[in-house]
Amino acid sequence: PAVATAFGIDSGAGLADSPASGGLAATLRAACAAGLADRQPVPIEARLPGAVGATILVRGVALPLAGTDAVQIVLSWREGLGRAATARLRAEIGMIWAETPGKTARSDPFSAECAG
C-alpha cells in the first residue's frame, strides 16, 4: 500500500479504476495496452519524484498472460538521493576519510585520484 500510494495507484484496484491521471499509472496502462496488442513483453522505465528531492527510478516489464486478456506487471525500484542529501553524505564521508589513520587527507573522496 505504501508503494502504491507513493506511485499514485490504488492498492488492489485495477489500473483502469485508478484515480491517477498520469505518472506511473499512465505508463503502466500504456504498457498493458501495448503488451495485449502485440502479445509481447513490454519494458517499463519511469522516473518519479521522491521525498526530500530524491528520485525514484522504476523498472519493470508488462507480461501478457497466455490465453487471457490479462497482463502481469513486475516492477522494481530504487530511490536516489537528492542533491542536498548527496552533498551532506559526501561531506560526512569526507570528514571520516580525513580522520582515518593511514589515509591522506583529501577534500573529496569521490575525486578521480581516489578511484580504484
PDB file of C-alpha atoms in Angstrom:
ATOM      1  CA  PRO A   1       0.000   0.000   0.000  1.00  0.00           C
ATOM      2  CA  ALA A   2       2.768   2.487   0.782  1.00  0.00           C
ATOM      3  CA  VAL A   3       4.391   1.936  -2.612  1.00  0.00           C
ATOM      4  CA  ALA A   4       1.044   2.168  -4.404  1.00  0.00           C
ATOM      5  CA  THR A   5       0.313   5.442  -2.618  1.00  0.00           C
ATOM      6  CA  ALA A   6       3.746   6.814  -3.490  1.00  0.00           C
ATOM      7  CA  PHE A   7       3.166   5.948  -7.140  1.00  0.00           C
ATOM      8  CA  GLY A   8      -0.395   7.321  -7.195  1.00  0.00           C
ATOM      9  CA  ILE A   9      -2.081   3.943  -7.679  1.00  0.00           C
ATOM     10  CA  ASP A  10      -4.871   2.435  -5.578  1.00  0.00           C
ATOM     11  CA  SER A  11      -3.552  -0.736  -3.970  1.00  0.00           C
ATOM     12  CA  GLY A  12      -5.629  -3.730  -5.079  1.00  0.00           C
ATOM     13  CA  ALA A  13      -7.537  -1.781  -7.742  1.00  0.00           C
ATOM     14  CA  GLY A  14      -7.096  -2.256 -11.457  1.00  0.00           C
ATOM     15  CA  LEU A  15      -5.271   0.492 -13.314  1.00  0.00           C
ATOM     16  CA  ALA A  16      -8.486   1.363 -15.139  1.00  0.00           C
ATOM     17  CA  ASP A  17     -10.036   2.119 -11.726  1.00  0.00           C
ATOM     18  CA  SER A  18      -7.080   4.173 -10.504  1.00  0.00           C
ATOM     19  CA  PRO A  19      -7.745   7.876  -9.878  1.00  0.00           C
ATOM     20  CA  ALA A  20      -4.227   8.742 -11.015  1.00  0.00           C
ATOM     21  CA  SER A  21      -4.463  10.591 -14.306  1.00  0.00           C
ATOM     22  CA  GLY A  22      -0.794  10.447 -15.194  1.00  0.00           C
ATOM     23  CA  GLY A  23       2.571   9.447 -13.851  1.00  0.00           C
ATOM     24  CA  LEU A  24       3.351   5.807 -13.329  1.00  0.00           C
ATOM     25  CA  ALA A  25      -0.289   4.711 -13.640  1.00  0.00           C
ATOM     26  CA  ALA A  26      -0.441   6.127 -17.180  1.00  0.00           C
ATOM     27  CA  THR A  27       2.868   4.460 -18.059  1.00  0.00           C
ATOM     28  CA  LEU A  28       1.592   1.121 -16.749  1.00  0.00           C
ATOM     29  CA  ARG A  29      -1.708   1.419 -18.624  1.00  0.00           C
ATOM     30  CA  ALA A  30       0.181   2.121 -21.865  1.00  0.00           C
ATOM     31  CA  ALA A  31       2.483  -0.867 -21.289  1.00  0.00           C
ATOM     32  CA  CYS A  32      -0.517  -3.128 -20.640  1.00  0.00           C
ATOM     33  CA  ALA A  33      -2.225  -1.970 -23.820  1.00  0.00           C
ATOM     34  CA  ALA A  34       0.957  -2.491 -25.863  1.00  0.00           C
ATOM     35  CA  GLY A  35       1.503  -5.934 -24.328  1.00  0.00           C
ATOM     36  CA  LEU A  36      -2.031  -7.039 -25.166  1.00  0.00           C
ATOM     37  CA  ALA A  37      -1.865  -5.640 -28.689  1.00  0.00           C
ATOM     38  CA  ASP A  38       1.497  -7.230 -29.549  1.00  0.00           C
ATOM     39  CA  ARG A  39       1.294 -10.244 -27.196  1.00  0.00           C
ATOM     40  CA  GLN A  40       4.923  -9.494 -26.281  1.00  0.00           C
ATOM     41  CA  PRO A  41       6.611  -8.391 -23.019  1.00  0.00           C
ATOM     42  CA  VAL A  42       6.884  -4.610 -22.781  1.00  0.00           C
ATOM     43  CA  PRO A  43       9.723  -2.996 -20.799  1.00  0.00           C
ATOM     44  CA  ILE A  44       8.783  -0.235 -18.361  1.00  0.00           C
ATOM     45  CA  GLU A  45      11.012   2.593 -17.151  1.00  0.00           C
ATOM     46  CA  ALA A  46       9.871   5.632 -15.210  1.00  0.00           C
ATOM     47  CA  ARG A  47      11.354   8.344 -13.012  1.00  0.00           C
ATOM     48  CA  LEU A  48       9.215   9.712 -10.202  1.00  0.00           C
ATOM     49  CA  PRO A  49       9.764  12.437  -7.635  1.00  0.00           C
ATOM     50  CA  GLY A  50      10.502  11.077  -4.168  1.00  0.00           C
ATOM     51  CA  ALA A  51      10.749  12.571  -0.704  1.00  0.00           C
ATOM     52  CA  VAL A  52      13.156  15.430   0.054  1.00  0.00           C
ATOM     53  CA  GLY A  53      14.273  15.936  -3.524  1.00  0.00           C
ATOM     54  CA  ALA A  54      15.038  12.267  -4.114  1.00  0.00           C
ATOM     55  CA  THR A  55      14.181  10.457  -7.327  1.00  0.00           C
ATOM     56  CA  ILE A  56      12.533   7.048  -7.560  1.00  0.00           C
ATOM     57  CA  LEU A  57      13.731   5.060 -10.563  1.00  0.00           C
ATOM     58  CA  VAL A  58      11.252   2.368 -11.605  1.00  0.00           C
ATOM     59  CA  ARG A  59      11.994  -0.528 -13.957  1.00  0.00           C
ATOM     60  CA  GLY A  60       9.827  -3.432 -14.889  1.00  0.00           C
ATOM     61  CA  VAL A  61       8.050  -5.412 -17.524  1.00  0.00           C
ATOM     62  CA  ALA A  62       4.429  -5.938 -18.545  1.00  0.00           C
ATOM     63  CA  LEU A  63       3.889  -9.601 -19.379  1.00  0.00           C
ATOM     64  CA  PRO A  64       0.747 -10.603 -21.304  1.00  0.00           C
ATOM     65  CA  LEU A  65      -0.640 -13.848 -19.889  1.00  0.00           C
ATOM     66  CA  ALA A  66      -1.151 -16.570 -22.481  1.00  0.00           C
ATOM     67  CA  GLY A  67      -4.759 -17.325 -23.393  1.00  0.00           C
ATOM     68  CA  THR A  68      -6.184 -14.335 -21.486  1.00  0.00           C
ATOM     69  CA  ASP A  69      -6.729 -10.623 -21.817  1.00  0.00           C
ATOM     70  CA  ALA A  70      -4.695 -10.033 -18.644  1.00  0.00           C
ATOM     71  CA  VAL A  71      -1.231  -8.600 -18.126  1.00  0.00           C
ATOM     72  CA  GLN A  72       1.087  -9.267 -15.181  1.00  0.00           C
ATOM     73  CA  ILE A  73       3.288  -6.305 -14.228  1.00  0.00           C
ATOM     74  CA  VAL A  74       6.573  -6.846 -12.403  1.00  0.00           C
ATOM     75  CA  LEU A  75       8.319  -3.748 -11.030  1.00  0.00           C
ATOM     76  CA  SER A  76      11.424  -2.923  -9.065  1.00  0.00           C
ATOM     77  CA  TRP A  77      12.543   0.491  -7.920  1.00  0.00           C
ATOM     78  CA  ARG A  78      15.400   2.370  -6.324  1.00  0.00           C
ATOM     79  CA  GLU A  79      15.412   5.697  -4.611  1.00  0.00           C
ATOM     80  CA  GLY A  80      18.273   8.045  -5.464  1.00  0.00           C
ATOM     81  CA  LEU A  81      19.393  10.817  -3.165  1.00  0.00           C
ATOM     82  CA  GLY A  82      18.604  14.417  -3.980  1.00  0.00           C
ATOM     83  CA  ARG A  83      21.388  16.993  -4.375  1.00  0.00           C
ATOM     84  CA  ALA A  84      21.222  18.294  -0.799  1.00  0.00           C
ATOM     85  CA  ALA A  85      21.308  14.791   0.707  1.00  0.00           C
ATOM     86  CA  THR A  86      24.149  13.805  -1.636  1.00  0.00           C
ATOM     87  CA  ALA A  87      26.149  16.888  -0.602  1.00  0.00           C
ATOM     88  CA  ARG A  88      25.633  16.058   3.104  1.00  0.00           C
ATOM     89  CA  LEU A  89      26.688  12.438   2.553  1.00  0.00           C
ATOM     90  CA  ARG A  90      29.792  13.479   0.632  1.00  0.00           C
ATOM     91  CA  ALA A  91      30.741  15.939   3.391  1.00  0.00           C
ATOM     92  CA  GLU A  92      30.293  13.295   6.104  1.00  0.00           C
ATOM     93  CA  ILE A  93      32.324  10.705   4.187  1.00  0.00           C
ATOM     94  CA  GLY A  94      34.999  13.326   3.513  1.00  0.00           C
ATOM     95  CA  MET A  95      35.277  14.103   7.238  1.00  0.00           C
ATOM     96  CA  ILE A  96      35.570  10.399   8.101  1.00  0.00           C
ATOM     97  CA  TRP A  97      38.117   9.910   5.313  1.00  0.00           C
ATOM     98  CA  ALA A  98      40.240  12.765   6.653  1.00  0.00           C
ATOM     99  CA  GLU A  99      40.101  11.353  10.211  1.00  0.00           C
ATOM    100  CA  THR A 100      41.020   7.782   9.213  1.00  0.00           C
ATOM    101  CA  PRO A 101      44.561   6.863  10.349  1.00  0.00           C
ATOM    102  CA  GLY A 102      46.874   5.999   7.486  1.00  0.00           C
ATOM    103  CA  LYS A 103      44.795   7.884   4.900  1.00  0.00           C
ATOM    104  CA  THR A 104      45.984  11.114   3.394  1.00  0.00           C
ATOM    105  CA  ALA A 105      43.554  13.985   3.786  1.00  0.00           C
ATOM    106  CA  ARG A 106      41.648  14.708   0.627  1.00  0.00           C
ATOM    107  CA  SER A 107      38.950  17.267   0.158  1.00  0.00           C
ATOM    108  CA  ASP A 108      36.831  14.977  -1.996  1.00  0.00           C
ATOM    109  CA  PRO A 109      36.992  11.185  -1.526  1.00  0.00           C
ATOM    110  CA  PHE A 110      34.957  10.835  -4.741  1.00  0.00           C
ATOM    111  CA  SER A 111      37.539  12.557  -6.933  1.00  0.00           C
ATOM    112  CA  ALA A 112      39.212  10.721  -9.820  1.00  0.00           C
ATOM    113  CA  GLU A 113      42.509  10.416  -7.905  1.00  0.00           C
ATOM    114  CA  CYS A 114      40.730   8.334  -5.242  1.00  0.00           C
ATOM    115  CA  ALA A 115      39.044   5.978  -7.688  1.00  0.00           C
ATOM    116  CA  GLY A 116      40.183   2.424  -7.758  1.00  0.00           C
TER     117      GLY A 116
END
